[in-house]
PDB file of C-alpha atoms in Angstrom:
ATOM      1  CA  UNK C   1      17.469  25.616 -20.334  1.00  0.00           C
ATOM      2  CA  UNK C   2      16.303  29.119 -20.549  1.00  0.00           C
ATOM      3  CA  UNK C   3      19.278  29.988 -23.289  1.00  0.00           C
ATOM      4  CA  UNK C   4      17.741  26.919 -25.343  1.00  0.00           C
ATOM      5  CA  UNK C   5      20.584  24.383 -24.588  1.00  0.00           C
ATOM      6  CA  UNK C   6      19.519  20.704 -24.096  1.00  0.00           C
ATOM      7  CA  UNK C   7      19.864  19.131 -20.319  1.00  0.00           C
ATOM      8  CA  UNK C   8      19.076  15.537 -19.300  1.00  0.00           C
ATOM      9  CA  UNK C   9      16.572  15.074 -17.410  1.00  0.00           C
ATOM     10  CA  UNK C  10      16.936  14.031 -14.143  1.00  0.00           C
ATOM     11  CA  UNK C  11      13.406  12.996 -13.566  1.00  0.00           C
ATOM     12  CA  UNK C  12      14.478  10.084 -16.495  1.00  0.00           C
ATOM     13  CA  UNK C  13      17.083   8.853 -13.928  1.00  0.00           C
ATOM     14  CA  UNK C  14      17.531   4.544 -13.540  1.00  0.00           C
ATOM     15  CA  UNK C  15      14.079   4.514 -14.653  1.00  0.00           C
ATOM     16  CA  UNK C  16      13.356   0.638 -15.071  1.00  0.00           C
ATOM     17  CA  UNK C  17      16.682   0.020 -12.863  1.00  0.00           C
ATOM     18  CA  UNK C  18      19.027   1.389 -15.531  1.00  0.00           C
ATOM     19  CA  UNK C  19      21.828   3.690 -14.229  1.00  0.00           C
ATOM     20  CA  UNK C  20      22.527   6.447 -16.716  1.00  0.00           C
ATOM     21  CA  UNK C  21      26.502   6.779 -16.926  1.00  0.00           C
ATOM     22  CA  UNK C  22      28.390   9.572 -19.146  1.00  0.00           C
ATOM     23  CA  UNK C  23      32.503   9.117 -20.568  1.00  0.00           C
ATOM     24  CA  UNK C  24      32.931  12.778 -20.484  1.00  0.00           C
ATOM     25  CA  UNK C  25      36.450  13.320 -22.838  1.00  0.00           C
ATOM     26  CA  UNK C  26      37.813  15.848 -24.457  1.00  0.00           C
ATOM     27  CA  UNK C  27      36.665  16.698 -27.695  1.00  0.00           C
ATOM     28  CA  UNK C  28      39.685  15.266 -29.838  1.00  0.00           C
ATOM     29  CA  UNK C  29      40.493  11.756 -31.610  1.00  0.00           C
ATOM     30  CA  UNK C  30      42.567   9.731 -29.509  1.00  0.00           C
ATOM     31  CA  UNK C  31      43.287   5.737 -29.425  1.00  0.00           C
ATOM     32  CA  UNK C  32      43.573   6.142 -25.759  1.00  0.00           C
ATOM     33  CA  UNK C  33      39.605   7.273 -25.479  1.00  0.00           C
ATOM     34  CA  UNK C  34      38.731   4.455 -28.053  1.00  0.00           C
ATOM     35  CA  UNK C  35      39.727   1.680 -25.824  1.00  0.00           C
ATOM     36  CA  UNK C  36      38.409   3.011 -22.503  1.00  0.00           C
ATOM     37  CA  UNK C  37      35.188   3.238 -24.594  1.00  0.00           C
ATOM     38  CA  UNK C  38      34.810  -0.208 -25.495  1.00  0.00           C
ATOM     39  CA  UNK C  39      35.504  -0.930 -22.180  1.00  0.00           C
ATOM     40  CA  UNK C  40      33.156   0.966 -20.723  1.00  0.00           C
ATOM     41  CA  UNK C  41      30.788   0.228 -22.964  1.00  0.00           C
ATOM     42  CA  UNK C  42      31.021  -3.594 -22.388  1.00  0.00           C
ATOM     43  CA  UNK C  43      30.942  -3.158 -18.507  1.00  0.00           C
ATOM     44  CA  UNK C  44      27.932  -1.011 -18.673  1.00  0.00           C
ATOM     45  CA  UNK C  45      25.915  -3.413 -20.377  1.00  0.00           C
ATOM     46  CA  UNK C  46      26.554  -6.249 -18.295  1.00  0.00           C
ATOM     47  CA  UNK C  47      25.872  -4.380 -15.964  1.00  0.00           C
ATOM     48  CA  UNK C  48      22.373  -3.258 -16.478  1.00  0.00           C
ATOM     49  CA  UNK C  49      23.644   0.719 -16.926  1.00  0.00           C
ATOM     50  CA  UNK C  50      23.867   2.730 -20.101  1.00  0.00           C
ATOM     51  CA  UNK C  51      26.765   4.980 -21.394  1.00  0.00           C
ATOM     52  CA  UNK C  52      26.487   7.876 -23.477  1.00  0.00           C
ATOM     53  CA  UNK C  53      29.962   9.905 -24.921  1.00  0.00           C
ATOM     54  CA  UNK C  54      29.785  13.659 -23.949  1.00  0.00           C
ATOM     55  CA  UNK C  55      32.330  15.575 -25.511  1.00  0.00           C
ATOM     56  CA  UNK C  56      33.925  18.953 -24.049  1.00  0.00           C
ATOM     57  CA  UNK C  57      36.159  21.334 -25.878  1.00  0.00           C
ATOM     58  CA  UNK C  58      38.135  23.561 -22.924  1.00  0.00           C
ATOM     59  CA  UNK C  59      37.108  23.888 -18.673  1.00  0.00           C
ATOM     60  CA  UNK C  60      34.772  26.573 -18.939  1.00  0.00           C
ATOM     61  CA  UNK C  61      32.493  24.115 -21.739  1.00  0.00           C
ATOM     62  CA  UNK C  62      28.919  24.539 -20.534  1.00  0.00           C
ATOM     63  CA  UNK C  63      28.687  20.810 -21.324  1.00  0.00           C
ATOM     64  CA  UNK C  64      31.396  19.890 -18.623  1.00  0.00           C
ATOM     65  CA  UNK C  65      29.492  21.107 -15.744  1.00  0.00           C
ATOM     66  CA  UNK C  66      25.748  19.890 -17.432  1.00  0.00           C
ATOM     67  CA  UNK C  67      27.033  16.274 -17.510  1.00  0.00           C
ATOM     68  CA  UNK C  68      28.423  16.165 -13.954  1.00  0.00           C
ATOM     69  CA  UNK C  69      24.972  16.853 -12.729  1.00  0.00           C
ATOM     70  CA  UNK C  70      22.965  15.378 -15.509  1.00  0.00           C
ATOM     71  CA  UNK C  71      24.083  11.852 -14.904  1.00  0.00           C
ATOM     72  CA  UNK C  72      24.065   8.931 -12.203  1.00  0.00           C
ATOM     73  CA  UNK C  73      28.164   8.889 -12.745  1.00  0.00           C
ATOM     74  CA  UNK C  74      30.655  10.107 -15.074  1.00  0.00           C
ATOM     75  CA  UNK C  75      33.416   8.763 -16.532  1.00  0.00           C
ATOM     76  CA  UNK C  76      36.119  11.552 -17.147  1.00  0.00           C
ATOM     77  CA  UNK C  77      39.063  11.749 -19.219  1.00  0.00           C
ATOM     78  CA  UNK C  78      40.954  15.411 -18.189  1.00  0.00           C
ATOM     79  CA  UNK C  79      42.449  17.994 -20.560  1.00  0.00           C
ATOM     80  CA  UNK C  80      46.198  18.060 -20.392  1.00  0.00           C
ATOM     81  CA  UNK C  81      47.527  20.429 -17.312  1.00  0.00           C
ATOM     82  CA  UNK C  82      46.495  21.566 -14.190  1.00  0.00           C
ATOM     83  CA  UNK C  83      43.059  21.483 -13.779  1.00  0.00           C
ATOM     84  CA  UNK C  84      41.395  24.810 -12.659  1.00  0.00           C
ATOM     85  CA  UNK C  85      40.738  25.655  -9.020  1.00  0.00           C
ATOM     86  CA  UNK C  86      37.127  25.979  -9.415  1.00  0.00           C
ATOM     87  CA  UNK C  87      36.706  22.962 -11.212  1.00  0.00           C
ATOM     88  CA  UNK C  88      38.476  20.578  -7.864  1.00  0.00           C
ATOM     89  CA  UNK C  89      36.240  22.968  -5.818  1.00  0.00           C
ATOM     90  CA  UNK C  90      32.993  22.077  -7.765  1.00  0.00           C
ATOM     91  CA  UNK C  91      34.175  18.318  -7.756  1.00  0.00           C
ATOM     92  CA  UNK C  92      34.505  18.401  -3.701  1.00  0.00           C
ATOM     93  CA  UNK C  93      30.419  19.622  -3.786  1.00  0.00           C
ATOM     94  CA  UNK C  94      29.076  17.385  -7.144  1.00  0.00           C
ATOM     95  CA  UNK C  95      26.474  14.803  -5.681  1.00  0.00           C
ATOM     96  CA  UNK C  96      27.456  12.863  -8.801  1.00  0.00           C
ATOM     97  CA  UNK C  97      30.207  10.026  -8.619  1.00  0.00           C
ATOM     98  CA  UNK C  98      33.116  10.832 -10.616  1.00  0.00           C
ATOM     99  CA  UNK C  99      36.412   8.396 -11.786  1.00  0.00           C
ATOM    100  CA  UNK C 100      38.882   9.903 -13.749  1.00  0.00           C
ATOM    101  CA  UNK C 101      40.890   8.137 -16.569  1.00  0.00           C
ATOM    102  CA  UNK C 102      44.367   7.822 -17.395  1.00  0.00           C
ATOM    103  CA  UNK C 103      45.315  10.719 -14.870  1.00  0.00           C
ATOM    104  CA  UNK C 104      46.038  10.705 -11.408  1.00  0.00           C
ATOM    105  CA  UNK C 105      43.779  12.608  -9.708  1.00  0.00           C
ATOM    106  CA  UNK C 106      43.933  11.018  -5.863  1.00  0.00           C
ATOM    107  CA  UNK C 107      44.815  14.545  -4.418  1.00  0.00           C
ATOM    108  CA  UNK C 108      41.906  15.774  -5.653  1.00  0.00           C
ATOM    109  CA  UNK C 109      40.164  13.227  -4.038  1.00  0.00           C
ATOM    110  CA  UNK C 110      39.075  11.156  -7.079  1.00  0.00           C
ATOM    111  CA  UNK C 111      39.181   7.709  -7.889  1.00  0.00           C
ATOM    112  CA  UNK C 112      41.179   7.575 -10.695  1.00  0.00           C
ATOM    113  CA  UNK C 113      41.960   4.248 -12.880  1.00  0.00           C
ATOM    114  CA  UNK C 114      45.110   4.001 -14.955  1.00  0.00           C
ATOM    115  CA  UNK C 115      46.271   1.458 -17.157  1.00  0.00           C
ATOM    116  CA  UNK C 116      49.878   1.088 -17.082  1.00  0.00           C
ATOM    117  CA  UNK C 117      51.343   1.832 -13.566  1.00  0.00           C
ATOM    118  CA  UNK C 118      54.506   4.350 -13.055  1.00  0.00           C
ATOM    119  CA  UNK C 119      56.251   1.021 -12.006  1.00  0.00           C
ATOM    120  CA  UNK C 120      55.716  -0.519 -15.790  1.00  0.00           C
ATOM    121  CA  UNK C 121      58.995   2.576 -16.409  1.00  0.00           C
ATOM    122  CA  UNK C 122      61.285  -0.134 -14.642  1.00  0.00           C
ATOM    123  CA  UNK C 123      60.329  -2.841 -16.183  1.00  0.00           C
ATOM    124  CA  UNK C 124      61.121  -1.264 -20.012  1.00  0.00           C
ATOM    125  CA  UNK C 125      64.516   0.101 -18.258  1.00  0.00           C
ATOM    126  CA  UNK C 126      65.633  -3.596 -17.104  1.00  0.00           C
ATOM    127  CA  UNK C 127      64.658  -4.848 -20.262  1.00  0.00           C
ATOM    128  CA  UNK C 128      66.751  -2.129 -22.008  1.00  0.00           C
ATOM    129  CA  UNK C 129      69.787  -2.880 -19.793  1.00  0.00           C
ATOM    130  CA  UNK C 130      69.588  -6.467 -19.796  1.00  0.00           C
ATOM    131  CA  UNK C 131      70.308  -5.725 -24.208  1.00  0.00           C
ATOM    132  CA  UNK C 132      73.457  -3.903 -22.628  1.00  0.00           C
ATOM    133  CA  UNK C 133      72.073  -0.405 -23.064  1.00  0.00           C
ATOM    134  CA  UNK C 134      73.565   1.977 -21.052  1.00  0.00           C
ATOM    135  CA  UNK C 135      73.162   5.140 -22.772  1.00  0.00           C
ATOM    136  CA  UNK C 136      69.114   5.702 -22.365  1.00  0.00           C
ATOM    137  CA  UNK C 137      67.743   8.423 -23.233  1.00  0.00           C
ATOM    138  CA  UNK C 138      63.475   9.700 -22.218  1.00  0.00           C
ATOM    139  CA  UNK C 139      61.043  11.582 -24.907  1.00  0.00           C
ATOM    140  CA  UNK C 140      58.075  13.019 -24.300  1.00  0.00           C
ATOM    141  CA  UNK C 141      56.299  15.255 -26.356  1.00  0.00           C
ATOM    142  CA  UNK C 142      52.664  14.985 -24.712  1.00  0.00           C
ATOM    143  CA  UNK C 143      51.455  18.067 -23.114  1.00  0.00           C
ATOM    144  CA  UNK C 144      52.332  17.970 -18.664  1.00  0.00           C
ATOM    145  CA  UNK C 145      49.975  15.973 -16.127  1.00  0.00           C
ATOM    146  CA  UNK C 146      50.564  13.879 -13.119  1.00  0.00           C
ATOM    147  CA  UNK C 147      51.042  10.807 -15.289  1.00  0.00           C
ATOM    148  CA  UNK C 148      53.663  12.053 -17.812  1.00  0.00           C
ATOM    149  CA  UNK C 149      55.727  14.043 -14.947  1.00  0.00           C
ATOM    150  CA  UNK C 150      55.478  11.033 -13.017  1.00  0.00           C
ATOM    151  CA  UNK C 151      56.263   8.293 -15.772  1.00  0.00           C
ATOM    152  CA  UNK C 152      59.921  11.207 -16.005  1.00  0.00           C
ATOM    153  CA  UNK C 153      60.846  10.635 -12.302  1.00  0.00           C
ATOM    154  CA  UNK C 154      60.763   7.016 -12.563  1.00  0.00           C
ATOM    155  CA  UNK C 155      62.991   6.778 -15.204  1.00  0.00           C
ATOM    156  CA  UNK C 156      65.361   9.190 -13.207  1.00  0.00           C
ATOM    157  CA  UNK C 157      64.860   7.409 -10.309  1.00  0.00           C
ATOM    158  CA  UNK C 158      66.264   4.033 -12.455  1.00  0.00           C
ATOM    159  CA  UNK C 159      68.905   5.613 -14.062  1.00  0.00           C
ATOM    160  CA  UNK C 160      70.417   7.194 -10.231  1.00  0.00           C
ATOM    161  CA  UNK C 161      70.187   3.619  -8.813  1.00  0.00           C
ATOM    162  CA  UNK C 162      72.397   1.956 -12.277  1.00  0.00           C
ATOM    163  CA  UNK C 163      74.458   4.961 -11.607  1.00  0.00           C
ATOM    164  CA  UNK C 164      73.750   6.182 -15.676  1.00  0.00           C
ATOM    165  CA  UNK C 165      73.177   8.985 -17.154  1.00  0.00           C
ATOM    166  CA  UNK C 166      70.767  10.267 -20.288  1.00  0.00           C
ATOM    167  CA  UNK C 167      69.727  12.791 -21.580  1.00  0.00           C
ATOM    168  CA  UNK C 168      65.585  13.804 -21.244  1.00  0.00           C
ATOM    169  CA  UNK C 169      64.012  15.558 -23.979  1.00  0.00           C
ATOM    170  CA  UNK C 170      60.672  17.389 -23.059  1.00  0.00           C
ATOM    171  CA  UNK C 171      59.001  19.289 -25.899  1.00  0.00           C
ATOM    172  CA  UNK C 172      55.562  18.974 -24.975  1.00  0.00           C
ATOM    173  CA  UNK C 173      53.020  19.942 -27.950  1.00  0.00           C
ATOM    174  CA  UNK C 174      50.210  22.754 -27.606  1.00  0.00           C
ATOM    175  CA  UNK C 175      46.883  20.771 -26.452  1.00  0.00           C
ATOM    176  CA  UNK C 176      44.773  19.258 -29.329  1.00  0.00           C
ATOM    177  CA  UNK C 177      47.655  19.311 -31.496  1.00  0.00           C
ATOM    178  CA  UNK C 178      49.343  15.949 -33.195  1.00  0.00           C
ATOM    179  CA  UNK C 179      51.580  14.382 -30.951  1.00  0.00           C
ATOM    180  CA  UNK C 180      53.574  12.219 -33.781  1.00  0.00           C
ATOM    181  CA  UNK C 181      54.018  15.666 -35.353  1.00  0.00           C
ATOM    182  CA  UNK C 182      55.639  16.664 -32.851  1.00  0.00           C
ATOM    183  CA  UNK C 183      57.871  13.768 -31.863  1.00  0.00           C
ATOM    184  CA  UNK C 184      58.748  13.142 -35.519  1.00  0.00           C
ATOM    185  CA  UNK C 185      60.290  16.813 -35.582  1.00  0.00           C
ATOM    186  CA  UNK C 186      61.437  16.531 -32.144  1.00  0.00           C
ATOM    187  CA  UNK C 187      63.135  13.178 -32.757  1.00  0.00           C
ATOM    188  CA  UNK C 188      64.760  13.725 -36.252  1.00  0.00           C
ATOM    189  CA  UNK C 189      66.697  16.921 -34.471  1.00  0.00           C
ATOM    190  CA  UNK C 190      67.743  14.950 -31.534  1.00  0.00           C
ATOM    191  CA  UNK C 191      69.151  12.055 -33.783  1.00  0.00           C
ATOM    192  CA  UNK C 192      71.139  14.582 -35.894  1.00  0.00           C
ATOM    193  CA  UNK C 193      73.048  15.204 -33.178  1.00  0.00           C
ATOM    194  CA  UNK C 194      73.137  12.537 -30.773  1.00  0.00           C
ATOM    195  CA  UNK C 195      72.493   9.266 -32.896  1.00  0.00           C
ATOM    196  CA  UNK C 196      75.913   7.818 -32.364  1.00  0.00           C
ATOM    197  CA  UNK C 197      76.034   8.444 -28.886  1.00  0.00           C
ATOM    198  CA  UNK C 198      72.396   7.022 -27.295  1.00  0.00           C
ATOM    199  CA  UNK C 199      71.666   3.217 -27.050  1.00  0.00           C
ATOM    200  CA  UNK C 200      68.268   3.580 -26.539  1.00  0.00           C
ATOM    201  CA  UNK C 201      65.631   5.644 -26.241  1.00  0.00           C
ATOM    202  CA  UNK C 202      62.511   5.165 -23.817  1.00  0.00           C
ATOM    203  CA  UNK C 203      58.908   6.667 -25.157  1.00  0.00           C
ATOM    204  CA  UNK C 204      56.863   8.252 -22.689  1.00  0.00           C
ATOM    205  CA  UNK C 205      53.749   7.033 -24.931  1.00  0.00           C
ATOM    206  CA  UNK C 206      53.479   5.441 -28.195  1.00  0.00           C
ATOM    207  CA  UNK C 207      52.416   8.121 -30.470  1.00  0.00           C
ATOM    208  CA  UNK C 208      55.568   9.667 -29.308  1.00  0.00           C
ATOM    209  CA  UNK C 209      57.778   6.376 -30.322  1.00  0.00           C
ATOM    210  CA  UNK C 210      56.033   6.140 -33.418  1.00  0.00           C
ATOM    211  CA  UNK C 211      56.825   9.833 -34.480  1.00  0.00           C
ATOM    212  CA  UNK C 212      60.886   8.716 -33.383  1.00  0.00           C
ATOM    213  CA  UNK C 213      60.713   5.364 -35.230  1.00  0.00           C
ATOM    214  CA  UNK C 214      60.359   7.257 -38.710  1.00  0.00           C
ATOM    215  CA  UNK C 215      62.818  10.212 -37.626  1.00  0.00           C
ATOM    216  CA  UNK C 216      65.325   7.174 -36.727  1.00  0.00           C
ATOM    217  CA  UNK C 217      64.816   5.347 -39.924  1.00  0.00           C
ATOM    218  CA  UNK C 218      64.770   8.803 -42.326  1.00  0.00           C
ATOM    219  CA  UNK C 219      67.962   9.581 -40.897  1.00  0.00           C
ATOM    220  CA  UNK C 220      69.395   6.431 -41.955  1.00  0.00           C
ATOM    221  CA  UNK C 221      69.665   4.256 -39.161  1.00  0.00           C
ATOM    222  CA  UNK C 222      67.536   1.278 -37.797  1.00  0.00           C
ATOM    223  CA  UNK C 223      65.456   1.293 -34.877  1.00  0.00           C
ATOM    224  CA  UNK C 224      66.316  -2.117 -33.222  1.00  0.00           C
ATOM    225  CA  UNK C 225      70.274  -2.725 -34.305  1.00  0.00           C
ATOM    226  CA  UNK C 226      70.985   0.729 -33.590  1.00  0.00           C
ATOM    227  CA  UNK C 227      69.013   2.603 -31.298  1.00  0.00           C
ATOM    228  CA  UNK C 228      66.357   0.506 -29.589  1.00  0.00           C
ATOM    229  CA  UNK C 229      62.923   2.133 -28.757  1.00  0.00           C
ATOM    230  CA  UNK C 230      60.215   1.192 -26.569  1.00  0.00           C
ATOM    231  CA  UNK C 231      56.796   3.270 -25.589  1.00  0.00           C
ATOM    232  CA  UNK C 232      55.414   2.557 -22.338  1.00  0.00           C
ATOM    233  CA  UNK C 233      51.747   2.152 -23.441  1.00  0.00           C
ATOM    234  CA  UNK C 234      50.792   0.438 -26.372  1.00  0.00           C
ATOM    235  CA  UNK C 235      48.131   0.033 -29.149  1.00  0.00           C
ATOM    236  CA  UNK C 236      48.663   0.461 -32.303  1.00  0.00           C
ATOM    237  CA  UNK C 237      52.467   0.119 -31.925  1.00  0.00           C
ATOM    238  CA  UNK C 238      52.185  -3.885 -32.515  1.00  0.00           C
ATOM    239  CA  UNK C 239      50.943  -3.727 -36.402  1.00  0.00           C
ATOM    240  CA  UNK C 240      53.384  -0.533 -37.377  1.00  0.00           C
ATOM    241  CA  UNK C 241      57.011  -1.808 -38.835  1.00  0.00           C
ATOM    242  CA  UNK C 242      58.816  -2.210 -37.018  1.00  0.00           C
ATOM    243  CA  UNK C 243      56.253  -3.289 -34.174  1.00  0.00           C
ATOM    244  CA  UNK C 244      56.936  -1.125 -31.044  1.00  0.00           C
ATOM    245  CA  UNK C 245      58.391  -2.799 -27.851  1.00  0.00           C
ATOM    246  CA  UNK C 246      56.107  -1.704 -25.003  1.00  0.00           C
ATOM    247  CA  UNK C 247      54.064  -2.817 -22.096  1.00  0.00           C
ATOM    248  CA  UNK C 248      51.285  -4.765 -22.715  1.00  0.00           C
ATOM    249  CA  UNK C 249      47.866  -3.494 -22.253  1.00  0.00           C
ATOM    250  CA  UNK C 250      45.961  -5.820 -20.177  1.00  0.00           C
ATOM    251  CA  UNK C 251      42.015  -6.628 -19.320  1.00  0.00           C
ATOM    252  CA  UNK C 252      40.924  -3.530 -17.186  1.00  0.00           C
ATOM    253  CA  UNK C 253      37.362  -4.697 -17.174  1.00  0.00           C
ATOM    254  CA  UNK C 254      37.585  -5.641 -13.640  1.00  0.00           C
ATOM    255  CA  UNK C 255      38.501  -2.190 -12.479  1.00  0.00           C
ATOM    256  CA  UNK C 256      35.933  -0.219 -14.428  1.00  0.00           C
ATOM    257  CA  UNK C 257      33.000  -2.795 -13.032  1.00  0.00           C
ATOM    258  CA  UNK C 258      33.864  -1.762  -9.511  1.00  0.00           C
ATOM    259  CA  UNK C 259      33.585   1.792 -10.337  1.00  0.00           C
ATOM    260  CA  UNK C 260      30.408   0.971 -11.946  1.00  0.00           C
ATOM    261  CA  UNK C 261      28.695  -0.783  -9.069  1.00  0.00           C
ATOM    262  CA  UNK C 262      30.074   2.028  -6.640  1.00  0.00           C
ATOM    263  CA  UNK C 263      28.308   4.977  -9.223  1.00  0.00           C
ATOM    264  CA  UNK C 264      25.097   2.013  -8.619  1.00  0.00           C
ATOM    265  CA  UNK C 265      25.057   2.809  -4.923  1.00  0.00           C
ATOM    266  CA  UNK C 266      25.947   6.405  -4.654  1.00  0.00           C
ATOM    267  CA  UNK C 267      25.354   9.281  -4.168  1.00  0.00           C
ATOM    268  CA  UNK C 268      25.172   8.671  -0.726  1.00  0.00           C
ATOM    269  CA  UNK C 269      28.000   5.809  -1.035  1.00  0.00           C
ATOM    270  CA  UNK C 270      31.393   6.872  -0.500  1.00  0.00           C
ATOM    271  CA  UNK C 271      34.188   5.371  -2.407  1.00  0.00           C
ATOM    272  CA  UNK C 272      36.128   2.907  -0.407  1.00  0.00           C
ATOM    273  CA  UNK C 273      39.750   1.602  -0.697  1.00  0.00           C
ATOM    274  CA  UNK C 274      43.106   3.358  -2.695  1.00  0.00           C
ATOM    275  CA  UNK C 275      41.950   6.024  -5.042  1.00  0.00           C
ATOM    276  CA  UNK C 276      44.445   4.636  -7.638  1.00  0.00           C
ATOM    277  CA  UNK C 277      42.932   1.812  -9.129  1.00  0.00           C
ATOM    278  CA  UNK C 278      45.058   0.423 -11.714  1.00  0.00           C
ATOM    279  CA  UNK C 279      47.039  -3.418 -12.364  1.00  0.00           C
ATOM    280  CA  UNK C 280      49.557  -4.302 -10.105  1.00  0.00           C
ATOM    281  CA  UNK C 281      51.296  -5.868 -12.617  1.00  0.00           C
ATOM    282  CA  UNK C 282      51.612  -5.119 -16.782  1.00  0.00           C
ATOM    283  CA  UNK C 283      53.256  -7.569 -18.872  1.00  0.00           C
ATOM    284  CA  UNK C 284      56.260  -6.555 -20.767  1.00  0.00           C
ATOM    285  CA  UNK C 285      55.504  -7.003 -25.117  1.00  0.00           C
ATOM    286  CA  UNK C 286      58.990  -7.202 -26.640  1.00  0.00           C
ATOM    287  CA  UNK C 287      58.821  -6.294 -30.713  1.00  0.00           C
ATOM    288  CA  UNK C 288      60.771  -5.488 -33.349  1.00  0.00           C
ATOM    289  CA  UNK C 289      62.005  -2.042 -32.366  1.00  0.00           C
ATOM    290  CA  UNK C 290      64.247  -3.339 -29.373  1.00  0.00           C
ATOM    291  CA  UNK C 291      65.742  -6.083 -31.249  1.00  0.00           C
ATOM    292  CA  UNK C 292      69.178  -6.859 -32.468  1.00  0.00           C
ATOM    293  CA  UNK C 293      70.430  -4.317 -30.736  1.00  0.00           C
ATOM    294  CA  UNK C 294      74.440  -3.938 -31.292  1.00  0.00           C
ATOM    295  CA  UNK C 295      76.498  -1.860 -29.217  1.00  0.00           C
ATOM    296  CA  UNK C 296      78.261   1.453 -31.229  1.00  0.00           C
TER     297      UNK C 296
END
């Protein structure tokens, strides 16, 4: 480019057949990017494509906007928030096929594949009330999008129709900063006070259960017996002490190859069927930290 940045090529495009696909995420360590990588990265190769990591550090990243022209398809993984007007307008005119990961991004217009659908909330809930939890309280400390507001109003919407009431705490963290940070402090304050009086408490995502597991057990209590905690999504949360009830991630290879043979056929092609694309259907994994629960 004329300032001296580096473009691709687009002359280099599927040269010898091979479609040239970017994961365009945020430019932060997360587990949640690791595993849509491998992923990726799997499906791509079998299916005669390549996929390079392009890493962005805010909206207005002169690398955002370079890789949604620059490649056959992109893969993208959204800051936290509200994504700028201009940005949904410039995705409306982008030649380029475009998913979007672990957001919700259908009234933008954009396919978007998830991994744990909003319904996965009820299936956590039942298990919590089926351990005679009544008292159930939500934490999140992840910054707002679609999926966090809308993994809230499902557990709302199951605690109205068991006629219960809990408490929600919602202290999200500044972007890029350390979500278990935050839910440790957030946690430990919450337990000070309300301990004795909450059965169980459900995790919005696992970093945040993580960060409350330690706060529970530092203030001298055991998550499990009394308080039972459970994350929604889960990773790590299975080799941590006590392992981490949550749902179970499943194979979402399936989904990503039909976005890959779509970004095959486009630009021309549009995208066909729901613009959610996630599992019907997640698999509950009960651990250690919802077990032996005892009522106060």
């Amino acid at each position: 480019e004329p300032g001296g940045r580096l473009e691709v090529r687009r002359m280099t495009h599927r040269e010898g057949g091979v479609c040239q696909l970017a994961m365009l995420v945020p430019a932060f360590e997360s587990t949640e990017v690791q595993v849509w990588q491998a992923v990726l990265a799997k499906s791509a190769s079998e299916n005669n494509c390549s996929m390079r990591m392009v890493y962005y550090a805010h909206w207005d990243d002169p690398t955002f906007m370079r890789t949604l022209k620059g490649f056959d398809g992109v893969f993208l993984m959204p800051l936290p928030g509200t994504p700028p007007q201009e940005i949904i307008d410039y995705l409306a005119t982008v030649e380029r096929p475009v998913a979007v990961l672990d957001h919700n991004w259908t009234t933008y217009n954009v396919p978007s594949l998830r991994q744990f659908p909003l319904t996965g909330v009820h299936k956590l809930m039942d298990h919590l009330y089926a351990l005679g939890c009544r008292r159930i309280a939500c934490m999140n400390v992840q910054p707002e999008d679609p999926i966090v507001l809308g993994r809230i109003q499902q557990w709302r919407l199951w605690m109205a129709r068991h006629r219960l009431q809990g408490p929600l705490i919602h202290e999200p963290v500044e972007p890029f900063s350390q979500p278990m940070d935050g839910a440790y402090n957030t946690a430990q304050q919450f337990f000070a006070d309300h301990a004795d009086d909450t059965d169980a408490l459900l995790c919005l995502t696992e970093a945040t259960a993580i960060g409350a597991v330690r706060a529970l057990v530092d203030s001298g209590r055991q998550p499990g017996p009394d308080v039972a905690i459970c994350a929604i999504n889960g990773q790590v949360g299975r080799y941590v002490v006590p392992s981490i009830t949550s749902l179970a991630r499943t194979d979402v290879s399936p989904l990503v190859t039909t976005c890959i043979q779509w970004m095959q056929q486009s630009p021309v092609t549009p995208w066909i069927g729901p613009l959610m694309v996630e599992e019907s259907d997640t698999p509950l994994a009960i651990r250690e930290s919802t077990e032996g629960w005892r009522p106060h």
